[in-house]
mmCIF file of C-alpha atoms and ligand atoms in Angstrom:
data_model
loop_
_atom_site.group_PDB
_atom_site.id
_atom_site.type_symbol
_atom_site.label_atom_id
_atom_site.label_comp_id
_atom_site.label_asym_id
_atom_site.label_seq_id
_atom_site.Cartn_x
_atom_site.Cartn_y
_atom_site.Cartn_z
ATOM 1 C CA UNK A 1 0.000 0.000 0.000
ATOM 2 C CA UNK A 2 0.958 3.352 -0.939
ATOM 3 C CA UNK A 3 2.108 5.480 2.449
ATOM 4 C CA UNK A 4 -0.790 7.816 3.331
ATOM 5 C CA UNK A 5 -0.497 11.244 2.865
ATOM 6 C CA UNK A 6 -2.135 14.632 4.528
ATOM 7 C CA UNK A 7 -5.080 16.406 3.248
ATOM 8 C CA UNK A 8 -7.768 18.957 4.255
ATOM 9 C CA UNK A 9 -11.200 19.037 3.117
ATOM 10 C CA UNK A 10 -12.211 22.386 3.212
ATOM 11 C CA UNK A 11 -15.977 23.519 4.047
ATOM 12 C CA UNK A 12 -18.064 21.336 6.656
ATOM 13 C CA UNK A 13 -21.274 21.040 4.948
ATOM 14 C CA UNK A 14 -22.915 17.958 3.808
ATOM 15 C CA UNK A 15 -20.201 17.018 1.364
ATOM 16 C CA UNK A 16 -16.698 17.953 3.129
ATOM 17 C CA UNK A 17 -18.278 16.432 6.004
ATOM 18 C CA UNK A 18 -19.295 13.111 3.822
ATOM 19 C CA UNK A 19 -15.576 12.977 2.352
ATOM 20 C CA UNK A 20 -13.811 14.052 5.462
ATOM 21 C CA UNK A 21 -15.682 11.218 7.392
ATOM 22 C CA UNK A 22 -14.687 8.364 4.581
ATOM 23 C CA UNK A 23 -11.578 9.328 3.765
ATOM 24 C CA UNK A 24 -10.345 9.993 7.711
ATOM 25 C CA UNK A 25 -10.636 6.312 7.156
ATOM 26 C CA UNK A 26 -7.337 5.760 5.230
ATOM 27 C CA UNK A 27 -5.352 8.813 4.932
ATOM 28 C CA UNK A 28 -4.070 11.371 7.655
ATOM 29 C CA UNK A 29 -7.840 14.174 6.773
ATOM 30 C CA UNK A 30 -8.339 17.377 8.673
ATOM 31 C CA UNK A 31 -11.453 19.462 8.157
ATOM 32 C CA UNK A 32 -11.328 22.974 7.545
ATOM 33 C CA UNK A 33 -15.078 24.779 8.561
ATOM 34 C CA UNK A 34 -16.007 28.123 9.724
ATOM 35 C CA UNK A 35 -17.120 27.203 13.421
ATOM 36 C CA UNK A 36 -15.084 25.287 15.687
ATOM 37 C CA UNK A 37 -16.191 21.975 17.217
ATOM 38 C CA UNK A 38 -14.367 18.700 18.244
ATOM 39 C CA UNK A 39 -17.437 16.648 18.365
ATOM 40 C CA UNK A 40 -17.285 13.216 16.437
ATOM 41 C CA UNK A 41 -18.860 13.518 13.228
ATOM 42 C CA UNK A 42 -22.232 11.611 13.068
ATOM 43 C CA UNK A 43 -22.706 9.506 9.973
ATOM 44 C CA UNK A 44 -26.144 8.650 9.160
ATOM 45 C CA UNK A 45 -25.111 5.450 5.875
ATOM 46 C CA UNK A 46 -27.365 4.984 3.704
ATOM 47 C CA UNK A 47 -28.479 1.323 5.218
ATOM 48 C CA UNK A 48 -29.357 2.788 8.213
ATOM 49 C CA UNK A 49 -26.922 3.119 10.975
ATOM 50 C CA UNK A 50 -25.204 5.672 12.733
ATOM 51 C CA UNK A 51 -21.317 6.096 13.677
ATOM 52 C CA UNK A 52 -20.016 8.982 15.284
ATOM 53 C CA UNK A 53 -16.480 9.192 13.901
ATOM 54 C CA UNK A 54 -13.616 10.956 15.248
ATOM 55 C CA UNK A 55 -12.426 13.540 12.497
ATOM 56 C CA UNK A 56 -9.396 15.776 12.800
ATOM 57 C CA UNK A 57 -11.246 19.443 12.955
ATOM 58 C CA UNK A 58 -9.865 22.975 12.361
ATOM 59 C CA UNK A 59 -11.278 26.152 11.452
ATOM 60 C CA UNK A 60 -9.384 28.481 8.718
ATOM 61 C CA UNK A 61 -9.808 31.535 11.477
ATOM 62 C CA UNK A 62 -7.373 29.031 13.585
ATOM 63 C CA UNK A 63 -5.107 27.208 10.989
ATOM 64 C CA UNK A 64 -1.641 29.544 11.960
ATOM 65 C CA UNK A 65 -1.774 28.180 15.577
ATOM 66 C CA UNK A 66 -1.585 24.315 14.170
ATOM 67 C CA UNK A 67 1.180 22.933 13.495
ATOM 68 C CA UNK A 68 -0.190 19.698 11.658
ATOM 69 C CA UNK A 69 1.318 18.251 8.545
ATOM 70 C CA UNK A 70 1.078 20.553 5.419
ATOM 71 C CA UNK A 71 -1.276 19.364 3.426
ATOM 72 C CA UNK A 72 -0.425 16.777 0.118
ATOM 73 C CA UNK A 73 -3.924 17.859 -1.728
ATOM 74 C CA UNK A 74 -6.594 20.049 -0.575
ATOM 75 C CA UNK A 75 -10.227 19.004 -1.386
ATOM 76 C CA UNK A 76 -12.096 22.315 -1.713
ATOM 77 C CA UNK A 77 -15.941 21.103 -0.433
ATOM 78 C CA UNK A 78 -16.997 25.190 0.376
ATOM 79 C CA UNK A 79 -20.047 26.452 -1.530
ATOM 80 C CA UNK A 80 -19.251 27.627 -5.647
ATOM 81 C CA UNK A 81 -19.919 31.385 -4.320
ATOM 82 C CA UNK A 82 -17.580 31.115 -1.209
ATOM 83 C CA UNK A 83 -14.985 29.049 -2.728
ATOM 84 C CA UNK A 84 -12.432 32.223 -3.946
ATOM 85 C CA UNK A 85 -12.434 34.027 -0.833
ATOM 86 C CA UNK A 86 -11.889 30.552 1.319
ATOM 87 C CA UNK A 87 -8.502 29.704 -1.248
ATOM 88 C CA UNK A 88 -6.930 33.530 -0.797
ATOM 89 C CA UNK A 89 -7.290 32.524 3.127
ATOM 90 C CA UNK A 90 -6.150 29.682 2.865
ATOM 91 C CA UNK A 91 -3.346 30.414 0.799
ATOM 92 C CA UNK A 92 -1.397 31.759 3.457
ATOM 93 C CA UNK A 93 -1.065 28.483 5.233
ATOM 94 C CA UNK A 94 -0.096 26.140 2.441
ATOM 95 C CA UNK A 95 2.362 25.512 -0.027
ATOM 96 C CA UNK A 96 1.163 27.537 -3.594
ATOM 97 C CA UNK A 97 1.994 24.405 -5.515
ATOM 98 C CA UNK A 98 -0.570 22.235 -3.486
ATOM 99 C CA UNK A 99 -2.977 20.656 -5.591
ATOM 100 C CA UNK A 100 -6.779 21.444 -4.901
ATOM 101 C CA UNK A 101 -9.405 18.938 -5.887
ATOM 102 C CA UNK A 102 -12.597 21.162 -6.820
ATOM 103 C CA UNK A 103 -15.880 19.722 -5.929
ATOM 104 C CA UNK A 104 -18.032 22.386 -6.448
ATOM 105 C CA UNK A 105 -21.186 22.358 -8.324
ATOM 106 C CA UNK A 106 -22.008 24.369 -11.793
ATOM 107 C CA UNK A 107 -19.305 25.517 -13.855
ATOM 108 C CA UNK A 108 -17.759 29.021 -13.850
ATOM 109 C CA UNK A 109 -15.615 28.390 -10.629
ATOM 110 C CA UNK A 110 -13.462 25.951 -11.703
ATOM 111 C CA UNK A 111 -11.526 27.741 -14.917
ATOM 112 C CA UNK A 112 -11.272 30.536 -12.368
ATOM 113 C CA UNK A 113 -9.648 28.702 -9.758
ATOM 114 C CA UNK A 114 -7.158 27.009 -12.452
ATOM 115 C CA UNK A 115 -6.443 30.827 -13.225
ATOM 116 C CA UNK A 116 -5.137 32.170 -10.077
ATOM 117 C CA UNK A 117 -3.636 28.874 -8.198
ATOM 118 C CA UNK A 118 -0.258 28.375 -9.026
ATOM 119 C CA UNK A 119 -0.432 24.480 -8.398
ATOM 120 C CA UNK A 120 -2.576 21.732 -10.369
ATOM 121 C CA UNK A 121 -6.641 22.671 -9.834
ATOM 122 C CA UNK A 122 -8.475 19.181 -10.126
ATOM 123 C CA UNK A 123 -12.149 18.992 -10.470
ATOM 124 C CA UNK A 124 -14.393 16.774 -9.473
ATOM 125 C CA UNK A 125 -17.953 15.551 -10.867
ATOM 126 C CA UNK A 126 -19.891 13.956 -7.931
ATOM 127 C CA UNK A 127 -23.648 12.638 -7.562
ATOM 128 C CA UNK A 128 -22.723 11.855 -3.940
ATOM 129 C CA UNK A 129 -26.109 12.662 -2.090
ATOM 130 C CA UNK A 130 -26.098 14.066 1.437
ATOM 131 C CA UNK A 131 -27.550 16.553 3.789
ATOM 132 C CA UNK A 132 -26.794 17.828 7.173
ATOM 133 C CA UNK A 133 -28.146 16.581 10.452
ATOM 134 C CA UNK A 134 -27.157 19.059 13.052
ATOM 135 C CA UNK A 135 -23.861 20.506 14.096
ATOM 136 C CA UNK A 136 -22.000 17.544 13.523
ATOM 137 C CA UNK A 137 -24.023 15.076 11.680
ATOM 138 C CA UNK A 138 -24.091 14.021 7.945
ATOM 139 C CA UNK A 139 -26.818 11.814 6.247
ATOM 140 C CA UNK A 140 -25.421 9.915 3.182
ATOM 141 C CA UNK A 141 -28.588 10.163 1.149
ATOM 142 C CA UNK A 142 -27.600 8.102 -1.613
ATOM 143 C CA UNK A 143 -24.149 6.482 -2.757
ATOM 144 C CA UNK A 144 -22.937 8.379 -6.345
ATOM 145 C CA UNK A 145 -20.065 8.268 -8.359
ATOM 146 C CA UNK A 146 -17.290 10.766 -8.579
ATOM 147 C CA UNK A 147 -15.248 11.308 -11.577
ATOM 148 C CA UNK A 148 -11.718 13.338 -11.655
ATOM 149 C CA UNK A 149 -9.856 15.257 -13.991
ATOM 150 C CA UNK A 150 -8.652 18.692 -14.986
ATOM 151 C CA UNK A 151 -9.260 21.099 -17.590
ATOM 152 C CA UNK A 152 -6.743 20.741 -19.672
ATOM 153 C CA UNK A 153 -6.140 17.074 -18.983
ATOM 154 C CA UNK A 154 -2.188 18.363 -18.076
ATOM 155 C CA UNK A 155 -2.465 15.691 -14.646
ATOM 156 C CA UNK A 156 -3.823 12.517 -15.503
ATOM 157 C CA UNK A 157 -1.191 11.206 -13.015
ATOM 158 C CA UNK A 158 -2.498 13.093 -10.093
ATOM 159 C CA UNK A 159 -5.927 13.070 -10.950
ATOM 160 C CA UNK A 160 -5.539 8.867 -10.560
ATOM 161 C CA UNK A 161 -3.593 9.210 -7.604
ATOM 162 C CA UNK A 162 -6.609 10.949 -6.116
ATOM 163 C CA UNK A 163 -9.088 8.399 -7.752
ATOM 164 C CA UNK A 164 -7.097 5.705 -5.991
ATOM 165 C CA UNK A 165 -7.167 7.305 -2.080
ATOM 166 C CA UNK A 166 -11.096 7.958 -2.965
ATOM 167 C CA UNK A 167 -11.603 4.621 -3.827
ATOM 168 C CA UNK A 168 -9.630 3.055 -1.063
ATOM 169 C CA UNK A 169 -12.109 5.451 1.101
ATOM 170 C CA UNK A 170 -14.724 3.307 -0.263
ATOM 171 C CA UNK A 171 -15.960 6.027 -2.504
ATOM 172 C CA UNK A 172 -16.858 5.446 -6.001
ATOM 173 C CA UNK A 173 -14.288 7.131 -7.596
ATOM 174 C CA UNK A 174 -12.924 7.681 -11.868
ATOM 175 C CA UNK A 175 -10.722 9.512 -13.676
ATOM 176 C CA UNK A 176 -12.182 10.788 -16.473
ATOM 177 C CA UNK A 177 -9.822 12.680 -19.193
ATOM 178 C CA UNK A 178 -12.791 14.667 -20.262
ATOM 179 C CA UNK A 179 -14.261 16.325 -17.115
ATOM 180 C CA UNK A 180 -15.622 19.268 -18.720
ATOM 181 C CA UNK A 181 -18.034 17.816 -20.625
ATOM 182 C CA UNK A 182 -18.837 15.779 -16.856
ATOM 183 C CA UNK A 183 -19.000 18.845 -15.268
ATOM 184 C CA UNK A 184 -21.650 20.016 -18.429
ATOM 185 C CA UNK A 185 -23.598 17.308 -17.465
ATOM 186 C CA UNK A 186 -23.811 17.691 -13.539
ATOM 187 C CA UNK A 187 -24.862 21.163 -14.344
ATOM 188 C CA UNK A 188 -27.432 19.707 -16.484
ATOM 189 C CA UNK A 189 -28.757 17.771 -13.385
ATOM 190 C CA UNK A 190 -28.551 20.383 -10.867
ATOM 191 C CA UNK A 191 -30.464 23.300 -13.189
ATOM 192 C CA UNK A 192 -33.397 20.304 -13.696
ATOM 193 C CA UNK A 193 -33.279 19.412 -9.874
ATOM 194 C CA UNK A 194 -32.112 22.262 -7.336
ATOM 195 C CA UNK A 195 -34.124 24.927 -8.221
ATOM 196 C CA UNK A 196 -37.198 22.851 -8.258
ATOM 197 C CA UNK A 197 -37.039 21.020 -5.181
ATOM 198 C CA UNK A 198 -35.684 24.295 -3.491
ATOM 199 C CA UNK A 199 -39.009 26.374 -4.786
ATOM 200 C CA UNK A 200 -41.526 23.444 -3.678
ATOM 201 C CA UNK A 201 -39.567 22.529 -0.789
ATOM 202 C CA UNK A 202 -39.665 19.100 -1.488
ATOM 203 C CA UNK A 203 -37.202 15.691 -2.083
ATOM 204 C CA UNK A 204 -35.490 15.187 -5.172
ATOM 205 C CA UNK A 205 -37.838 11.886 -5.217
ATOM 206 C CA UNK A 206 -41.318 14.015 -5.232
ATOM 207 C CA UNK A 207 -40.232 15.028 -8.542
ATOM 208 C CA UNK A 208 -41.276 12.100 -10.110
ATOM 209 C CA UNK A 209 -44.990 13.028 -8.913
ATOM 210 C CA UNK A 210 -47.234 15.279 -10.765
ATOM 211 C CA UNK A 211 -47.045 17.915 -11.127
ATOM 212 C CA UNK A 212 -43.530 18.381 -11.026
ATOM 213 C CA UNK A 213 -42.570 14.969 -13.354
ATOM 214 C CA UNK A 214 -43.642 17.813 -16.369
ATOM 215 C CA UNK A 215 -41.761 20.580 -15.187
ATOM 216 C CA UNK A 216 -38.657 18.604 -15.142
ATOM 217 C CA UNK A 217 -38.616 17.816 -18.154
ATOM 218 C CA UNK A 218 -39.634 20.941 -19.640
ATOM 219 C CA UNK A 219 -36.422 22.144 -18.216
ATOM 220 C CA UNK A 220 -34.626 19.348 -19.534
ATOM 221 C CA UNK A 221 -36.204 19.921 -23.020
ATOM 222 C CA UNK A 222 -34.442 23.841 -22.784
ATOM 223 C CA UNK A 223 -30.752 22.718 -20.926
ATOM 224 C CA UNK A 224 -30.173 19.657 -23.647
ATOM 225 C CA UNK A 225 -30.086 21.834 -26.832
ATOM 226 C CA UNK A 226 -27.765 24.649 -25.298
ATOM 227 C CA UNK A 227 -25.471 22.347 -24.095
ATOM 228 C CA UNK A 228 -25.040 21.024 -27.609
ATOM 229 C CA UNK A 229 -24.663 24.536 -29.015
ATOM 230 C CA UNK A 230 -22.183 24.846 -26.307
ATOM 231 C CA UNK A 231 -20.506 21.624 -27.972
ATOM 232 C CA UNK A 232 -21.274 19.837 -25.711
ATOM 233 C CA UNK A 233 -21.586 16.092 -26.369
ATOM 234 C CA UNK A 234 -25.336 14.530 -24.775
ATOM 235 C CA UNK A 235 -24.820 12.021 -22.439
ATOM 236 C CA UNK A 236 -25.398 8.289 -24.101
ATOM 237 C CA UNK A 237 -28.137 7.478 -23.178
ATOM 238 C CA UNK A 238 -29.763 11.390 -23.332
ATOM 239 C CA UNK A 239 -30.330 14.274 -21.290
ATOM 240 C CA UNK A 240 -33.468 12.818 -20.117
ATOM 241 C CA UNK A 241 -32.382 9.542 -18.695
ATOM 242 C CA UNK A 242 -29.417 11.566 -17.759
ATOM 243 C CA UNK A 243 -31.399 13.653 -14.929
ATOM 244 C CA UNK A 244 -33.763 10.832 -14.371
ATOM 245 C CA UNK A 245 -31.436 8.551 -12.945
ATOM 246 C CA UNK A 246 -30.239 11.116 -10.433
ATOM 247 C CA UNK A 247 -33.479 11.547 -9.363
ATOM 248 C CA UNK A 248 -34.145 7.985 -9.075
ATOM 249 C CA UNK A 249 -30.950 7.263 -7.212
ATOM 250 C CA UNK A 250 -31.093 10.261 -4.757
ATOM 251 C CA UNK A 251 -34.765 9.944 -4.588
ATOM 252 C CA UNK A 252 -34.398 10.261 -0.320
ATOM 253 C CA UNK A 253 -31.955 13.479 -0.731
ATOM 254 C CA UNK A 254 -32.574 17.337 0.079
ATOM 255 C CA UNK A 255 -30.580 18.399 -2.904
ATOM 256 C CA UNK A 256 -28.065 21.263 -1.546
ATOM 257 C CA UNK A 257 -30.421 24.271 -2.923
ATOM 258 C CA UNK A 258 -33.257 23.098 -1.074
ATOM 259 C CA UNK A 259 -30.535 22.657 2.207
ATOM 260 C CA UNK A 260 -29.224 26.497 1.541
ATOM 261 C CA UNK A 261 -33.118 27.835 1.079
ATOM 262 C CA UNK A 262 -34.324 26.087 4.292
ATOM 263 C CA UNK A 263 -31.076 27.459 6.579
ATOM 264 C CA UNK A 264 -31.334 31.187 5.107
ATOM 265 C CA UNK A 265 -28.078 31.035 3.128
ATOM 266 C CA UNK A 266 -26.963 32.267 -0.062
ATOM 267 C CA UNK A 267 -27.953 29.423 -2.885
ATOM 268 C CA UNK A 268 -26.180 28.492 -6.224
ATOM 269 C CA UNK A 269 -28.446 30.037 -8.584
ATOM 270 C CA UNK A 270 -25.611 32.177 -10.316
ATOM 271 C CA UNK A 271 -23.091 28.916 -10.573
ATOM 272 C CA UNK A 272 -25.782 26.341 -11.762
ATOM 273 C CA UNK A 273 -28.321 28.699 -13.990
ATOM 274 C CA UNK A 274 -26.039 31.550 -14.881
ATOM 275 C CA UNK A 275 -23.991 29.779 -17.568
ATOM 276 C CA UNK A 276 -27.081 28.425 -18.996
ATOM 277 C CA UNK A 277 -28.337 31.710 -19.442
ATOM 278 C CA UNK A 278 -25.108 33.389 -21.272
ATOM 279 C CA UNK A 279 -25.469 29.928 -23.311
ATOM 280 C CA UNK A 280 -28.842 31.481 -24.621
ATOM 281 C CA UNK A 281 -27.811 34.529 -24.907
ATOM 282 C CA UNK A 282 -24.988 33.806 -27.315
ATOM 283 C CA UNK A 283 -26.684 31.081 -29.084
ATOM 284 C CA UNK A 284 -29.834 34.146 -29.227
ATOM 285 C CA UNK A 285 -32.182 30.834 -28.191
ATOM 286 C CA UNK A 286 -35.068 32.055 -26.088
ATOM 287 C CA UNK A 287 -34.704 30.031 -22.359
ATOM 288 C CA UNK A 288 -38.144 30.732 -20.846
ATOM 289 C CA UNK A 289 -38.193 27.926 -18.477
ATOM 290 C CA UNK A 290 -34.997 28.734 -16.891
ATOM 291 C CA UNK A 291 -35.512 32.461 -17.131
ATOM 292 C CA UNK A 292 -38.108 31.510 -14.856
ATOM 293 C CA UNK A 293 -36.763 29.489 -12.693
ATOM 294 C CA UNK A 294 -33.580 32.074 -12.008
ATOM 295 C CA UNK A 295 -36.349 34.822 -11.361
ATOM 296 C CA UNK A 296 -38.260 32.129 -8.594
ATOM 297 C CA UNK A 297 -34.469 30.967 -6.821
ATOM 298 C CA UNK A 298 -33.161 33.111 -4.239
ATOM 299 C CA UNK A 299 -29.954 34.017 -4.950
HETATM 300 O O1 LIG B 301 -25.739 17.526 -6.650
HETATM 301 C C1 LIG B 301 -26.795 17.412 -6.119
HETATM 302 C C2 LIG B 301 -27.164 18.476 -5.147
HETATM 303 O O2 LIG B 301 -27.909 18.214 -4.221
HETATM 304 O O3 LIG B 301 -26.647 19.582 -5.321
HETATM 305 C C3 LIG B 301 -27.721 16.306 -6.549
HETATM 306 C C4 LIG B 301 -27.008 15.348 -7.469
HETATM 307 C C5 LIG B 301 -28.892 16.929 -7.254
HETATM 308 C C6 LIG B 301 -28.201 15.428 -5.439
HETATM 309 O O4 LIG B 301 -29.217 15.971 -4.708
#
């Protein structure tokens, strides 16, 4: 086995607490959030049962007074919107050539982020479904897949590297030399899901009732064809199945919109809806649907 190294997960909400709790598991993990707590981590699995699980914890306010291990790769699991601000702070405490694995949703954070970090910038596609549960808890909604790459493909080495410590985590876990057009597609899934379930308040199952089964896929009927004028290839088996498998498989999750909406944060709507918009507007294609549902998400 390959010697473990150190990384942070950065952000504590449902996802950096989901991948700080599995990977804690194999590697030496500390997570980065905003408020500081030493509680165990409480891990709701999807079968059912609960384990509190001991998780290295820091906050970025903090990090100068540690003196852990520098970190080998950071995973960057803060919100699209507050994911610049957290990297400038935490810039000061790590090496600039540190490679950050991205796993924010949408698509306009990521190029940025390969812009101003000096070291590689992975991304990350994930359909890993989880909420919060408290302070410390985390409810693994529904197991996903995550797929890892970067832009310009320039680390297929590290990206595999990172596929490998995920999967030994006992996440699902691929590299995929084309993440861009992944990251197309889990933008396709959020614009047809989060705003919907965050508006009616509902699970990402409830969707398949009426009548919110026809919304969907009016939604889907407007994303498909700008992605492809984007260039964009569709997903094999289409942009319908595409979404509808989500939905299927993370029938039992509060998608993260519907999470934000509930506790009073800022949502996603710029990262997820934004670049669907400016696809319109370029390709001059009317987008009434999703001008719509921009106008009915808080931002
Ligand atoms: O990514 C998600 C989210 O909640 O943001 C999905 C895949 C829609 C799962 O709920």
């Amino acid at each position: 086995m390959r010697p473990a190294p150190t990384w942070w997960v950065l952000g504590a909400g449902a996802l950096g607490r989901l991948f700080a709790i599995r990977l804690t598991t194999t590697l030496s993990l500390h997570l980065i959030g905003r408020r500081p707590d030493d509680s165990p981590l409480r891990y709701h699995a999807p079968s059912g049962e609960i384990h509190d699980v001991d998780v290295a914890r820091t906050t970025l306010a903090t990090l100068a007074l540690h003196t852990h291990a520098r970190p080998a790769l950071v995973v960057l699991a803060t919100k699209s919107h507050a994911t610049l601000s957290a990297v400038e702070e935490l810039a000061a405490h790590i090496d600039p050539q540190t490679p950050l694995l991205s796993l924010q949703n949408g698509f306009s954070i990521q190029p940025r982020l390969a812009d101003i970090w000096a070291g590689p910038v992975l991304c990350a596609s994930t359909t890993e479904g989880a909420y919060v549960e408290g302070n410390a808890g985390v409810v693994h909604a529904g197991t996903g897949t995550t797929w890892v790459g970067d832009i310009e493909n320039t680390w297929p080495a590290l990206a595999r590297d990172c596929v490998y410590w995920l999967n030994l985590a006992g996440l699902s876990a691929y590299h995929d030399d084309a993440i861009v057009q992944r990251l197309w597609h889990k933008l396709a899934i959020n614009a047809a899901i989060n705003p919907l379930v965050a508006r009616y308040r509902i699970r990402n199952g409830q969707l398949r009732d009426r009548p919110f089964r026809r919304m969907v896929d009016t939604v889907i009927d407007e994303i498909g064809p700008l992605l492809e004028g984007e260039g964009v290839t569709p997903p094999p088996a289409g942009w319908h199945t595409l979404v509808w498998e989500v939905i299927a498989a993370m029938a039992n999750n509060r998608a993260s919109m519907l999470q934000d909406v509930l506790a009073g944060r800022p949502t996603e709507r710029e990262a997820i809806l934004r670049p669907l918009l400016t696809a319109a507007e370029r390709q001059r294609c009317a987008a009434p649907t999703l001008e719509t549902l921009y106008h009915d998400t808080p931002s």
